[in-house]
């Protein structure tokens, strides 16, 4: 399989056969989220709430993200937390420091998406 | 093709009165700068953690439940398929300790017959306001034949040990199930955690 068009060199560097080349770890602690070659690189739009917010901020700030690692089965994760359901979505967090959302879980398809920009890819 | 990335999957539950610290045990007690406001507002439903025990890679799926009375019907549905239950009380709250017996009965009624249990006396970091001595915890654990540990989610005392001990007990039970069967041939279907295993009539 060839990589989809329009992939940046940064992404190219962390890909191997369309999968994550190295283990994914938390940006804030050493917790290992996913083993190498388990996540499939996908490009799709999803607005993920910001990891932190200002005090008294009522509406959550969201970031439009496009690059995700897709994980088919939740038990393929090494360590991950699932939030309570909000608006039909479960958000994914680091299982050790609770930093997140690092991605989201689709309740219908049961697929999981980890934002490439919210984890350490090397 | 999906690679099989683990040997066994254990579904674990945290139960006990409201305020004893179940969520704090699951949601690593942290007031450090990194705590994400977004996630702390909506709360964690469950975690998947990978541990290695006796050379096996084991996935733990750990569920939090609500201790408040009005949530109990929901809580009992969580018992379905649970292979291990952490029964938590608060060492500074006599009432939560007395209710351990009630929770044990609850487990008997709703959980799989062969579920592994463990009693945790949480908040052992608080010394001044202690209401339940460690001896009393030991005594009730002996009476019901359930392992017991004092823990602190705040000081991170015995939390990992508690999960490891509970998972080891489940592992040993599977290994002991078929005598003559080598422990390393014991296999659990990954989906099993999600389906109810009705106890036989
Ligand atoms: N000192 C101390 N405080 C703790 C500990 N664990 C939890 N707490 C505090 O106890 C309070 C209740 O903790 P929770 O984790 O919310 O209790 P819970 O069992 O989840 O309660 P429900 O969700 O209502 O069933 C919080 O204020 C925690 O900060 C501990 O080990 N030591
Ligand atoms: Mg709670
Ligand atoms: Zn982390």
PDB file of N, CA, C and O in Angstrom, chain B residues 39-111:
ATOM      1  N   UNK B  39     -10.599  16.830  30.861  1.00  0.00           N
ATOM      2  CA  UNK B  39     -10.863  15.463  31.282  1.00  0.00           C
ATOM      3  C   UNK B  39     -11.362  15.409  32.726  1.00  0.00           C
ATOM      4  O   UNK B  39     -12.263  14.638  33.052  1.00  0.00           O
ATOM      5  N   UNK B  40     -10.822  16.263  33.592  1.00  0.00           N
ATOM      6  CA  UNK B  40     -11.316  16.204  34.976  1.00  0.00           C
ATOM      7  C   UNK B  40     -12.777  16.611  35.072  1.00  0.00           C
ATOM      8  O   UNK B  40     -13.490  16.170  35.958  1.00  0.00           O
ATOM      9  N   UNK B  41     -13.247  17.443  34.148  1.00  0.00           N
ATOM     10  CA  UNK B  41     -14.654  17.837  34.187  1.00  0.00           C
ATOM     11  C   UNK B  41     -15.569  16.691  33.767  1.00  0.00           C
ATOM     12  O   UNK B  41     -16.588  16.456  34.407  1.00  0.00           O
ATOM     13  N   UNK B  42     -15.214  15.993  32.707  1.00  0.00           N
ATOM     14  CA  UNK B  42     -16.147  14.963  32.235  1.00  0.00           C
ATOM     15  C   UNK B  42     -15.941  13.614  32.916  1.00  0.00           C
ATOM     16  O   UNK B  42     -16.866  12.828  32.996  1.00  0.00           O
ATOM     17  N   UNK B  43     -14.770  13.355  33.447  1.00  0.00           N
ATOM     18  CA  UNK B  43     -14.556  12.122  34.207  1.00  0.00           C
ATOM     19  C   UNK B  43     -14.181  10.928  33.352  1.00  0.00           C
ATOM     20  O   UNK B  43     -14.444  10.897  32.150  1.00  0.00           O
ATOM     21  N   UNK B  44     -13.564   9.942  33.994  1.00  0.00           N
ATOM     22  CA  UNK B  44     -13.101   8.751  33.288  1.00  0.00           C
ATOM     23  C   UNK B  44     -14.085   7.604  33.528  1.00  0.00           C
ATOM     24  O   UNK B  44     -14.516   7.381  34.648  1.00  0.00           O
ATOM     25  N   UNK B  45     -14.429   6.900  32.479  1.00  0.00           N
ATOM     26  CA  UNK B  45     -15.342   5.770  32.588  1.00  0.00           C
ATOM     27  C   UNK B  45     -14.549   4.499  32.925  1.00  0.00           C
ATOM     28  O   UNK B  45     -14.880   3.788  33.873  1.00  0.00           O
ATOM     29  N   UNK B  46     -13.503   4.237  32.157  1.00  0.00           N
ATOM     30  CA  UNK B  46     -12.654   3.079  32.450  1.00  0.00           C
ATOM     31  C   UNK B  46     -11.274   3.299  31.861  1.00  0.00           C
ATOM     32  O   UNK B  46     -11.067   4.203  31.041  1.00  0.00           O
ATOM     33  N   UNK B  47     -10.348   2.466  32.319  1.00  0.00           N
ATOM     34  CA  UNK B  47      -8.993   2.533  31.799  1.00  0.00           C
ATOM     35  C   UNK B  47      -8.576   1.159  31.315  1.00  0.00           C
ATOM     36  O   UNK B  47      -9.016   0.146  31.862  1.00  0.00           O
ATOM     37  N   UNK B  48      -7.696   1.162  30.320  1.00  0.00           N
ATOM     38  CA  UNK B  48      -7.058  -0.083  29.913  1.00  0.00           C
ATOM     39  C   UNK B  48      -5.590   0.024  30.301  1.00  0.00           C
ATOM     40  O   UNK B  48      -4.925   1.003  29.971  1.00  0.00           O
ATOM     41  N   UNK B  49      -5.123  -0.942  31.072  1.00  0.00           N
ATOM     42  CA  UNK B  49      -3.729  -0.949  31.515  1.00  0.00           C
ATOM     43  C   UNK B  49      -3.131  -2.309  31.186  1.00  0.00           C
ATOM     44  O   UNK B  49      -3.799  -3.333  31.327  1.00  0.00           O
ATOM     45  N   UNK B  50      -1.890  -2.302  30.765  1.00  0.00           N
ATOM     46  CA  UNK B  50      -1.227  -3.554  30.439  1.00  0.00           C
ATOM     47  C   UNK B  50      -0.212  -3.884  31.519  1.00  0.00           C
ATOM     48  O   UNK B  50       0.604  -3.044  31.876  1.00  0.00           O
ATOM     49  N   UNK B  51      -0.299  -5.074  32.065  1.00  0.00           N
ATOM     50  CA  UNK B  51       0.678  -5.505  33.072  1.00  0.00           C
ATOM     51  C   UNK B  51       1.258  -6.841  32.638  1.00  0.00           C
ATOM     52  O   UNK B  51       0.664  -7.563  31.830  1.00  0.00           O
ATOM     53  N   UNK B  52       2.425  -7.150  33.172  1.00  0.00           N
ATOM     54  CA  UNK B  52       2.994  -8.448  32.892  1.00  0.00           C
ATOM     55  C   UNK B  52       3.067  -9.243  34.179  1.00  0.00           C
ATOM     56  O   UNK B  52       3.653  -8.801  35.168  1.00  0.00           O
ATOM     57  N   UNK B  53       2.423 -10.394  34.192  1.00  0.00           N
ATOM     58  CA  UNK B  53       2.389 -11.242  35.377  1.00  0.00           C
ATOM     59  C   UNK B  53       2.738 -12.661  34.971  1.00  0.00           C
ATOM     60  O   UNK B  53       2.167 -13.186  34.017  1.00  0.00           O
ATOM     61  N   UNK B  54       3.642 -13.259  35.713  1.00  0.00           N
ATOM     62  CA  UNK B  54       4.067 -14.635  35.410  1.00  0.00           C
ATOM     63  C   UNK B  54       4.345 -14.815  33.920  1.00  0.00           C
ATOM     64  O   UNK B  54       3.929 -15.797  33.307  1.00  0.00           O
ATOM     65  N   UNK B  55       5.023 -13.821  33.326  1.00  0.00           N
ATOM     66  CA  UNK B  55       5.416 -13.918  31.931  1.00  0.00           C
ATOM     67  C   UNK B  55       4.289 -13.732  30.935  1.00  0.00           C
ATOM     68  O   UNK B  55       4.466 -13.920  29.741  1.00  0.00           O
ATOM     69  N   UNK B  56       3.131 -13.356  31.409  1.00  0.00           N
ATOM     70  CA  UNK B  56       1.997 -13.152  30.516  1.00  0.00           C
ATOM     71  C   UNK B  56       1.665 -11.674  30.407  1.00  0.00           C
ATOM     72  O   UNK B  56       1.738 -10.939  31.369  1.00  0.00           O
ATOM     73  N   UNK B  57       1.280 -11.295  29.217  1.00  0.00           N
ATOM     74  CA  UNK B  57       0.856  -9.922  29.008  1.00  0.00           C
ATOM     75  C   UNK B  57      -0.645  -9.851  29.246  1.00  0.00           C
ATOM     76  O   UNK B  57      -1.430 -10.498  28.541  1.00  0.00           O
ATOM     77  N   UNK B  58      -1.036  -9.087  30.248  1.00  0.00           N
ATOM     78  CA  UNK B  58      -2.438  -9.056  30.635  1.00  0.00           C
ATOM     79  C   UNK B  58      -2.990  -7.646  30.507  1.00  0.00           C
ATOM     80  O   UNK B  58      -2.395  -6.678  30.970  1.00  0.00           O
ATOM     81  N   UNK B  59      -4.146  -7.560  29.848  1.00  0.00           N
ATOM     82  CA  UNK B  59      -4.825  -6.269  29.744  1.00  0.00           C
ATOM     83  C   UNK B  59      -5.852  -6.194  30.853  1.00  0.00           C
ATOM     84  O   UNK B  59      -6.696  -7.086  30.999  1.00  0.00           O
ATOM     85  N   UNK B  60      -5.764  -5.127  31.635  1.00  0.00           N
ATOM     86  CA  UNK B  60      -6.756  -4.893  32.665  1.00  0.00           C
ATOM     87  C   UNK B  60      -7.701  -3.803  32.170  1.00  0.00           C
ATOM     88  O   UNK B  60      -7.253  -2.747  31.737  1.00  0.00           O
ATOM     89  N   UNK B  61      -8.980  -4.086  32.192  1.00  0.00           N
ATOM     90  CA  UNK B  61      -9.956  -3.042  31.905  1.00  0.00           C
ATOM     91  C   UNK B  61     -10.611  -2.705  33.241  1.00  0.00           C
ATOM     92  O   UNK B  61     -11.319  -3.517  33.825  1.00  0.00           O
ATOM     93  N   UNK B  62     -10.325  -1.500  33.736  1.00  0.00           N
ATOM     94  CA  UNK B  62     -10.736  -1.147  35.089  1.00  0.00           C
ATOM     95  C   UNK B  62     -11.849  -0.103  35.053  1.00  0.00           C
ATOM     96  O   UNK B  62     -11.681   0.983  34.490  1.00  0.00           O
ATOM     97  N   UNK B  63     -12.981  -0.466  35.649  1.00  0.00           N
ATOM     98  CA  UNK B  63     -14.165   0.408  35.611  1.00  0.00           C
ATOM     99  C   UNK B  63     -14.402   1.070  36.956  1.00  0.00           C
ATOM    100  O   UNK B  63     -14.320   0.436  38.002  1.00  0.00           O
ATOM    101  N   UNK B  64     -14.750   2.326  36.900  1.00  0.00           N
ATOM    102  CA  UNK B  64     -15.179   3.077  38.067  1.00  0.00           C
ATOM    103  C   UNK B  64     -16.703   2.950  38.169  1.00  0.00           C
ATOM    104  O   UNK B  64     -17.381   2.765  37.171  1.00  0.00           O
ATOM    105  N   UNK B  65     -17.242   2.999  39.377  1.00  0.00           N
ATOM    106  CA  UNK B  65     -18.696   3.036  39.531  1.00  0.00           C
ATOM    107  C   UNK B  65     -19.043   4.142  40.522  1.00  0.00           C
ATOM    108  O   UNK B  65     -18.169   4.635  41.226  1.00  0.00           O
ATOM    109  N   UNK B  66     -20.314   4.499  40.579  1.00  0.00           N
ATOM    110  CA  UNK B  66     -20.747   5.555  41.490  1.00  0.00           C
ATOM    111  C   UNK B  66     -21.264   4.938  42.779  1.00  0.00           C
ATOM    112  O   UNK B  66     -22.020   3.976  42.761  1.00  0.00           O
ATOM    113  N   UNK B  67     -20.843   5.480  43.915  1.00  0.00           N
ATOM    114  CA  UNK B  67     -21.228   4.909  45.198  1.00  0.00           C
ATOM    115  C   UNK B  67     -22.595   5.358  45.698  1.00  0.00           C
ATOM    116  O   UNK B  67     -23.195   4.707  46.546  1.00  0.00           O
ATOM    117  N   UNK B  68     -23.078   6.450  45.155  1.00  0.00           N
ATOM    118  CA  UNK B  68     -24.354   6.977  45.651  1.00  0.00           C
ATOM    119  C   UNK B  68     -25.510   6.017  45.399  1.00  0.00           C
ATOM    120  O   UNK B  68     -25.599   5.405  44.338  1.00  0.00           O
ATOM    121  N   UNK B  69     -26.392   5.967  46.401  1.00  0.00           N
ATOM    122  CA  UNK B  69     -27.527   5.049  46.368  1.00  0.00           C
ATOM    123  C   UNK B  69     -28.312   5.126  45.064  1.00  0.00           C
ATOM    124  O   UNK B  69     -28.677   4.108  44.480  1.00  0.00           O
ATOM    125  N   UNK B  70     -28.542   6.340  44.574  1.00  0.00           N
ATOM    126  CA  UNK B  70     -29.408   6.489  43.399  1.00  0.00           C
ATOM    127  C   UNK B  70     -28.791   5.895  42.136  1.00  0.00           C
ATOM    128  O   UNK B  70     -29.456   5.754  41.119  1.00  0.00           O
ATOM    129  N   UNK B  71     -27.524   5.552  42.195  1.00  0.00           N
ATOM    130  CA  UNK B  71     -26.877   4.966  41.022  1.00  0.00           C
ATOM    131  C   UNK B  71     -26.780   3.442  41.093  1.00  0.00           C
ATOM    132  O   UNK B  71     -26.239   2.815  40.204  1.00  0.00           O
ATOM    133  N   UNK B  72     -27.311   2.866  42.189  1.00  0.00           N
ATOM    134  CA  UNK B  72     -27.030   1.445  42.405  1.00  0.00           C
ATOM    135  C   UNK B  72     -27.548   0.504  41.333  1.00  0.00           C
ATOM    136  O   UNK B  72     -26.937  -0.503  41.040  1.00  0.00           O
ATOM    137  N   UNK B  73     -28.706   0.844  40.729  1.00  0.00           N
ATOM    138  CA  UNK B  73     -29.206  -0.032  39.668  1.00  0.00           C
ATOM    139  C   UNK B  73     -28.246  -0.033  38.494  1.00  0.00           C
ATOM    140  O   UNK B  73     -28.017  -1.056  37.864  1.00  0.00           O
ATOM    141  N   UNK B  74     -27.683   1.134  38.209  1.00  0.00           N
ATOM    142  CA  UNK B  74     -26.708   1.204  37.117  1.00  0.00           C
ATOM    143  C   UNK B  74     -25.466   0.405  37.501  1.00  0.00           C
ATOM    144  O   UNK B  74     -24.949  -0.380  36.719  1.00  0.00           O
ATOM    145  N   UNK B  75     -25.033   0.597  38.735  1.00  0.00           N
ATOM    146  CA  UNK B  75     -23.822  -0.070  39.201  1.00  0.00           C
ATOM    147  C   UNK B  75     -23.922  -1.580  39.064  1.00  0.00           C
ATOM    148  O   UNK B  75     -22.977  -2.227  38.617  1.00  0.00           O
ATOM    149  N   UNK B  76     -25.068  -2.145  39.416  1.00  0.00           N
ATOM    150  CA  UNK B  76     -25.172  -3.600  39.383  1.00  0.00           C
ATOM    151  C   UNK B  76     -25.028  -4.136  37.958  1.00  0.00           C
ATOM    152  O   UNK B  76     -24.542  -5.245  37.765  1.00  0.00           O
ATOM    153  N   UNK B  77     -25.392  -3.329  36.957  1.00  0.00           N
ATOM    154  CA  UNK B  77     -25.212  -3.800  35.578  1.00  0.00           C
ATOM    155  C   UNK B  77     -23.728  -3.897  35.217  1.00  0.00           C
ATOM    156  O   UNK B  77     -23.350  -4.632  34.314  1.00  0.00           O
ATOM    157  N   UNK B  78     -22.900  -3.168  35.935  1.00  0.00           N
ATOM    158  CA  UNK B  78     -21.458  -3.250  35.706  1.00  0.00           C
ATOM    159  C   UNK B  78     -20.896  -4.600  36.172  1.00  0.00           C
ATOM    160  O   UNK B  78     -19.840  -5.017  35.729  1.00  0.00           O
ATOM    161  N   UNK B  79     -21.574  -5.228  37.098  1.00  0.00           N
ATOM    162  CA  UNK B  79     -21.068  -6.495  37.642  1.00  0.00           C
ATOM    163  C   UNK B  79     -20.957  -7.570  36.569  1.00  0.00           C
ATOM    164  O   UNK B  79     -20.171  -8.493  36.670  1.00  0.00           O
ATOM    165  N   UNK B  80     -21.813  -7.432  35.540  1.00  0.00           N
ATOM    166  CA  UNK B  80     -21.860  -8.415  34.472  1.00  0.00           C
ATOM    167  C   UNK B  80     -20.478  -8.605  33.865  1.00  0.00           C
ATOM    168  O   UNK B  80     -19.881  -7.662  33.372  1.00  0.00           O
ATOM    169  N   UNK B  81     -19.980  -9.796  33.930  1.00  0.00           N
ATOM    170  CA  UNK B  81     -18.701 -10.067  33.283  1.00  0.00           C
ATOM    171  C   UNK B  81     -17.464  -9.648  34.054  1.00  0.00           C
ATOM    172  O   UNK B  81     -16.350  -9.878  33.612  1.00  0.00           O
ATOM    173  N   UNK B  82     -17.672  -9.010  35.218  1.00  0.00           N
ATOM    174  CA  UNK B  82     -16.503  -8.604  36.009  1.00  0.00           C
ATOM    175  C   UNK B  82     -15.791  -9.836  36.551  1.00  0.00           C
ATOM    176  O   UNK B  82     -16.409 -10.770  37.031  1.00  0.00           O
ATOM    177  N   UNK B  83     -14.484  -9.841  36.451  1.00  0.00           N
ATOM    178  CA  UNK B  83     -13.708 -10.981  36.938  1.00  0.00           C
ATOM    179  C   UNK B  83     -13.029 -10.667  38.257  1.00  0.00           C
ATOM    180  O   UNK B  83     -12.617 -11.568  38.981  1.00  0.00           O
ATOM    181  N   UNK B  84     -12.901  -9.383  38.560  1.00  0.00           N
ATOM    182  CA  UNK B  84     -12.319  -8.979  39.830  1.00  0.00           C
ATOM    183  C   UNK B  84     -12.994  -7.721  40.341  1.00  0.00           C
ATOM    184  O   UNK B  84     -13.364  -6.861  39.549  1.00  0.00           O
ATOM    185  N   UNK B  85     -13.207  -7.663  41.647  1.00  0.00           N
ATOM    186  CA  UNK B  85     -13.848  -6.487  42.234  1.00  0.00           C
ATOM    187  C   UNK B  85     -13.026  -5.949  43.396  1.00  0.00           C
ATOM    188  O   UNK B  85     -12.673  -6.678  44.322  1.00  0.00           O
ATOM    189  N   UNK B  86     -12.716  -4.659  43.337  1.00  0.00           N
ATOM    190  CA  UNK B  86     -12.083  -3.942  44.440  1.00  0.00           C
ATOM    191  C   UNK B  86     -13.193  -3.306  45.250  1.00  0.00           C
ATOM    192  O   UNK B  86     -13.946  -2.481  44.762  1.00  0.00           O
ATOM    193  N   UNK B  87     -13.265  -3.721  46.507  1.00  0.00           N
ATOM    194  CA  UNK B  87     -14.304  -3.205  47.382  1.00  0.00           C
ATOM    195  C   UNK B  87     -13.634  -2.193  48.310  1.00  0.00           C
ATOM    196  O   UNK B  87     -12.811  -2.574  49.142  1.00  0.00           O
ATOM    197  N   UNK B  88     -13.977  -0.941  48.156  1.00  0.00           N
ATOM    198  CA  UNK B  88     -13.237   0.119  48.825  1.00  0.00           C
ATOM    199  C   UNK B  88     -14.029   0.728  49.986  1.00  0.00           C
ATOM    200  O   UNK B  88     -15.219   0.994  49.847  1.00  0.00           O
ATOM    201  N   UNK B  89     -13.359   0.901  51.126  1.00  0.00           N
ATOM    202  CA  UNK B  89     -13.935   1.730  52.184  1.00  0.00           C
ATOM    203  C   UNK B  89     -12.920   2.797  52.550  1.00  0.00           C
ATOM    204  O   UNK B  89     -11.788   2.787  52.062  1.00  0.00           O
ATOM    205  N   UNK B  90     -13.359   3.730  53.404  1.00  0.00           N
ATOM    206  CA  UNK B  90     -12.527   4.868  53.789  1.00  0.00           C
ATOM    207  C   UNK B  90     -12.167   4.682  55.264  1.00  0.00           C
ATOM    208  O   UNK B  90     -13.062   4.566  56.105  1.00  0.00           O
ATOM    209  N   UNK B  91     -10.885   4.623  55.584  1.00  0.00           N
ATOM    210  CA  UNK B  91     -10.476   4.343  56.972  1.00  0.00           C
ATOM    211  C   UNK B  91     -10.857   5.476  57.931  1.00  0.00           C
ATOM    212  O   UNK B  91     -10.814   5.306  59.146  1.00  0.00           O
ATOM    213  N   UNK B  92     -11.280   6.620  57.376  1.00  0.00           N
ATOM    214  CA  UNK B  92     -11.729   7.706  58.251  1.00  0.00           C
ATOM    215  C   UNK B  92     -13.254   7.748  58.361  1.00  0.00           C
ATOM    216  O   UNK B  92     -13.817   8.658  58.947  1.00  0.00           O
ATOM    217  N   UNK B  93     -13.921   6.761  57.764  1.00  0.00           N
ATOM    218  CA  UNK B  93     -15.382   6.772  57.713  1.00  0.00           C
ATOM    219  C   UNK B  93     -15.929   5.410  58.147  1.00  0.00           C
ATOM    220  O   UNK B  93     -16.007   4.470  57.360  1.00  0.00           O
ATOM    221  N   UNK B  94     -16.315   5.340  59.403  1.00  0.00           N
ATOM    222  CA  UNK B  94     -16.821   4.114  60.014  1.00  0.00           C
ATOM    223  C   UNK B  94     -17.956   3.492  59.190  1.00  0.00           C
ATOM    224  O   UNK B  94     -17.998   2.293  58.945  1.00  0.00           O
ATOM    225  N   UNK B  95     -18.871   4.352  58.768  1.00  0.00           N
ATOM    226  CA  UNK B  95     -20.043   3.915  58.036  1.00  0.00           C
ATOM    227  C   UNK B  95     -19.656   3.139  56.751  1.00  0.00           C
ATOM    228  O   UNK B  95     -20.240   2.099  56.434  1.00  0.00           O
ATOM    229  N   UNK B  96     -18.680   3.662  56.051  1.00  0.00           N
ATOM    230  CA  UNK B  96     -18.266   3.024  54.791  1.00  0.00           C
ATOM    231  C   UNK B  96     -17.681   1.638  55.064  1.00  0.00           C
ATOM    232  O   UNK B  96     -17.787   0.731  54.241  1.00  0.00           O
ATOM    233  N   UNK B  97     -17.077   1.482  56.253  1.00  0.00           N
ATOM    234  CA  UNK B  97     -16.537   0.184  56.645  1.00  0.00           C
ATOM    235  C   UNK B  97     -17.666  -0.793  56.974  1.00  0.00           C
ATOM    236  O   UNK B  97     -17.660  -1.949  56.545  1.00  0.00           O
ATOM    237  N   UNK B  98     -18.660  -0.305  57.729  1.00  0.00           N
ATOM    238  CA  UNK B  98     -19.797  -1.176  58.064  1.00  0.00           C
ATOM    239  C   UNK B  98     -20.527  -1.642  56.807  1.00  0.00           C
ATOM    240  O   UNK B  98     -21.054  -2.744  56.759  1.00  0.00           O
ATOM    241  N   UNK B  99     -20.538  -0.778  55.798  1.00  0.00           N
ATOM    242  CA  UNK B  99     -21.252  -1.122  54.563  1.00  0.00           C
ATOM    243  C   UNK B  99     -20.531  -2.156  53.697  1.00  0.00           C
ATOM    244  O   UNK B  99     -21.098  -2.652  52.725  1.00  0.00           O
ATOM    245  N   UNK B 100     -19.299  -2.487  54.070  1.00  0.00           N
ATOM    246  CA  UNK B 100     -18.563  -3.511  53.316  1.00  0.00           C
ATOM    247  C   UNK B 100     -19.380  -4.803  53.245  1.00  0.00           C
ATOM    248  O   UNK B 100     -19.487  -5.436  52.186  1.00  0.00           O
ATOM    249  N   UNK B 101     -20.019  -5.148  54.345  1.00  0.00           N
ATOM    250  CA  UNK B 101     -20.826  -6.371  54.395  1.00  0.00           C
ATOM    251  C   UNK B 101     -21.981  -6.284  53.402  1.00  0.00           C
ATOM    252  O   UNK B 101     -22.291  -7.248  52.691  1.00  0.00           O
ATOM    253  N   UNK B 102     -22.579  -5.098  53.323  1.00  0.00           N
ATOM    254  CA  UNK B 102     -23.674  -4.874  52.379  1.00  0.00           C
ATOM    255  C   UNK B 102     -23.176  -5.027  50.935  1.00  0.00           C
ATOM    256  O   UNK B 102     -23.818  -5.672  50.104  1.00  0.00           O
ATOM    257  N   UNK B 103     -22.019  -4.468  50.667  1.00  0.00           N
ATOM    258  CA  UNK B 103     -21.459  -4.577  49.316  1.00  0.00           C
ATOM    259  C   UNK B 103     -21.102  -6.025  48.981  1.00  0.00           C
ATOM    260  O   UNK B 103     -21.284  -6.469  47.850  1.00  0.00           O
ATOM    261  N   UNK B 104     -20.606  -6.754  49.955  1.00  0.00           N
ATOM    262  CA  UNK B 104     -20.273  -8.165  49.713  1.00  0.00           C
ATOM    263  C   UNK B 104     -21.533  -8.947  49.328  1.00  0.00           C
ATOM    264  O   UNK B 104     -21.503  -9.805  48.446  1.00  0.00           O
ATOM    265  N   UNK B 105     -22.649  -8.606  50.015  1.00  0.00           N
ATOM    266  CA  UNK B 105     -23.913  -9.274  49.690  1.00  0.00           C
ATOM    267  C   UNK B 105     -24.343  -8.918  48.275  1.00  0.00           C
ATOM    268  O   UNK B 105     -24.810  -9.754  47.507  1.00  0.00           O
ATOM    269  N   UNK B 106     -24.183  -7.645  47.965  1.00  0.00           N
ATOM    270  CA  UNK B 106     -24.486  -7.146  46.636  1.00  0.00           C
ATOM    271  C   UNK B 106     -23.717  -7.904  45.555  1.00  0.00           C
ATOM    272  O   UNK B 106     -24.262  -8.270  44.503  1.00  0.00           O
ATOM    273  N   UNK B 107     -22.442  -8.148  45.827  1.00  0.00           N
ATOM    274  CA  UNK B 107     -21.602  -8.897  44.882  1.00  0.00           C
ATOM    275  C   UNK B 107     -22.145 -10.306  44.709  1.00  0.00           C
ATOM    276  O   UNK B 107     -22.274 -10.816  43.603  1.00  0.00           O
ATOM    277  N   UNK B 108     -22.488 -10.936  45.849  1.00  0.00           N
ATOM    278  CA  UNK B 108     -23.024 -12.297  45.795  1.00  0.00           C
ATOM    279  C   UNK B 108     -24.265 -12.363  44.917  1.00  0.00           C
ATOM    280  O   UNK B 108     -24.475 -13.328  44.196  1.00  0.00           O
ATOM    281  N   UNK B 109     -25.093 -11.316  44.992  1.00  0.00           N
ATOM    282  CA  UNK B 109     -26.345 -11.319  44.248  1.00  0.00           C
ATOM    283  C   UNK B 109     -26.151 -11.078  42.760  1.00  0.00           C
ATOM    284  O   UNK B 109     -26.856 -11.631  41.935  1.00  0.00           O
ATOM    285  N   UNK B 110     -25.207 -10.216  42.424  1.00  0.00           N
ATOM    286  CA  UNK B 110     -25.161  -9.732  41.040  1.00  0.00           C
ATOM    287  C   UNK B 110     -23.945 -10.150  40.233  1.00  0.00           C
ATOM    288  O   UNK B 110     -23.982 -10.098  39.009  1.00  0.00           O
ATOM    289  N   UNK B 111     -22.875 -10.513  40.891  1.00  0.00           N
ATOM    290  CA  UNK B 111     -21.636 -10.779  40.137  1.00  0.00           C
ATOM    291  C   UNK B 111     -21.503 -12.266  39.827  1.00  0.00           C
ATOM    292  O   UNK B 111     -22.241 -13.094  40.367  1.00  0.00           O
TER     293      UNK B 111
END
